[in-house]
CSV table of C-alpha atoms in Angstrom, one decimal:
chain,number,residue,atom,x,y,z
A,1,MET,CA,117.0,59.8,-38.2
A,2,THR,CA,117.8,59.6,-34.5
A,3,GLY,CA,120.0,56.8,-33.1
A,4,ALA,CA,116.9,55.0,-31.7
A,5,GLY,CA,115.0,55.4,-34.9
A,6,ARG,CA,117.9,54.1,-37.0
A,7,GLN,CA,118.4,51.1,-34.7
A,8,LEU,CA,114.7,50.2,-34.7
A,9,SER,CA,114.7,50.4,-38.5
A,10,GLN,CA,117.5,47.8,-38.4
A,11,VAL,CA,115.4,45.6,-36.2
A,12,GLN,CA,112.4,45.9,-38.6
A,13,ALA,CA,114.7,44.8,-41.4
A,14,GLY,CA,115.7,41.7,-39.4
A,15,LEU,CA,119.1,43.0,-38.4
A,16,GLU,CA,120.5,43.4,-34.9
A,17,PRO,CA,120.8,47.0,-33.6
A,18,ASP,CA,124.3,48.4,-33.2
A,19,HIS,CA,124.4,48.1,-29.4
A,20,TRP,CA,121.9,46.0,-27.5
A,21,LYS,CA,121.6,43.3,-24.8
A,22,ALA,CA,119.0,40.7,-24.0
A,23,PHE,CA,116.6,41.7,-21.2
A,24,ASP,CA,114.6,38.5,-20.6
A,25,GLU,CA,113.8,39.7,-17.1
A,26,VAL,CA,110.9,41.7,-18.7
A,27,GLY,CA,109.7,38.8,-20.9
A,28,ALA,CA,111.1,36.1,-23.2
A,29,GLY,CA,112.7,37.7,-26.3
A,30,THR,CA,112.9,41.2,-24.9
A,31,LYS,CA,115.9,43.2,-25.9
A,32,GLU,CA,117.3,46.6,-24.9
A,33,ILE,CA,118.8,49.0,-27.3
A,34,ILE,CA,121.6,50.9,-25.6
A,35,ILE,CA,122.2,54.5,-26.6
A,36,ASP,CA,124.9,56.5,-24.9
A,37,LEU,CA,125.0,60.2,-25.9
A,38,ASP,CA,126.9,63.1,-24.5
A,39,ASP,CA,123.7,64.3,-22.7
A,40,GLY,CA,122.7,61.0,-21.2
A,41,TRP,CA,122.0,57.3,-21.4
A,42,PHE,CA,118.9,56.2,-23.2
A,43,ARG,CA,117.3,52.8,-23.5
A,44,VAL,CA,114.6,51.3,-25.8
A,45,MET,CA,113.1,48.0,-24.7
A,46,TYR,CA,111.4,46.0,-27.4
A,47,VAL,CA,110.4,42.5,-28.5
A,48,ALA,CA,110.8,41.4,-32.1
A,49,LYS,CA,110.1,37.7,-31.9
A,50,PHE,CA,106.7,37.9,-33.5
A,51,SER,CA,106.4,38.0,-37.3
A,52,GLU,CA,103.8,40.7,-37.5
A,53,ALA,CA,105.5,43.6,-35.6
A,54,VAL,CA,108.3,45.0,-33.5
A,55,TYR,CA,106.7,46.0,-30.2
A,56,VAL,CA,108.4,48.9,-28.4
A,57,LEU,CA,107.7,48.3,-24.7
A,58,HIS,CA,109.4,51.3,-23.1
A,59,CYS,CA,111.8,54.1,-23.8
A,60,PHE,CA,113.6,56.0,-21.1
A,61,ARG,CA,116.6,57.9,-19.9
A,62,LYS,CA,118.9,56.2,-17.4
A,63,LYS,CA,120.5,58.0,-14.6
A,64,THR,CA,122.4,55.1,-13.1
A,65,ASN,CA,124.0,51.9,-14.3
A,66,THR,CA,121.0,49.8,-13.1
A,67,THR,CA,117.6,49.8,-14.7
A,68,SER,CA,115.0,51.1,-12.1
A,69,LYS,CA,112.3,48.8,-10.8
A,70,GLN,CA,109.7,51.3,-12.2
A,71,ASP,CA,111.1,51.1,-15.7
A,72,LYS,CA,111.3,47.3,-15.5
A,73,ASN,CA,107.7,47.2,-14.3
A,74,ILE,CA,106.4,49.4,-17.1
A,75,ALA,CA,108.1,47.2,-19.7
A,76,THR,CA,106.9,44.0,-18.1
A,77,ASP,CA,103.3,45.2,-17.9
A,78,ARG,CA,103.4,46.2,-21.6
A,79,TYR,CA,105.0,42.9,-22.5
A,80,LYS,CA,102.1,41.1,-20.7
A,81,ALA,CA,99.6,43.3,-22.6
A,82,VAL,CA,101.1,42.3,-25.9
A,83,ILE,CA,100.9,38.6,-25.0
A,84,ARG,CA,97.3,39.0,-23.9
A,85,GLU,CA,96.3,40.9,-27.1
A,86,ARG,CA,98.0,38.3,-29.3
A,87,SER,CA,96.3,35.4,-27.6
A,88,LYS,CA,92.9,36.9,-28.6
A,89,LYS,CA,93.6,36.4,-32.3
C-alpha cells in the first residue's frame, strides 16, 4: 500500500495519519496529509468530520513550500460541493 493509501486507511479507522496538519482555510475540519518522498512532496487534502465517509478533496504534488492558490481553490470548491450534497439529505 502506498504512503497515502496507508494513511487514509488510518483515517478511516479513526486514527490520525502519520504526518498531517489542519487546513481549515479550505473548510472547517479539513486536514492535509503530508508525504515527503525522494522524488517530491505530495499532499492529500481530506475532511473526516462526517460519520458516513472520509472525503478526499484533492491530491497533488507540491513544488514549493506554499500551497498554490489553484490547489486551494480546487479543494475549497470540492469541500463546498460535499456540504451542498450533504444538505440535500
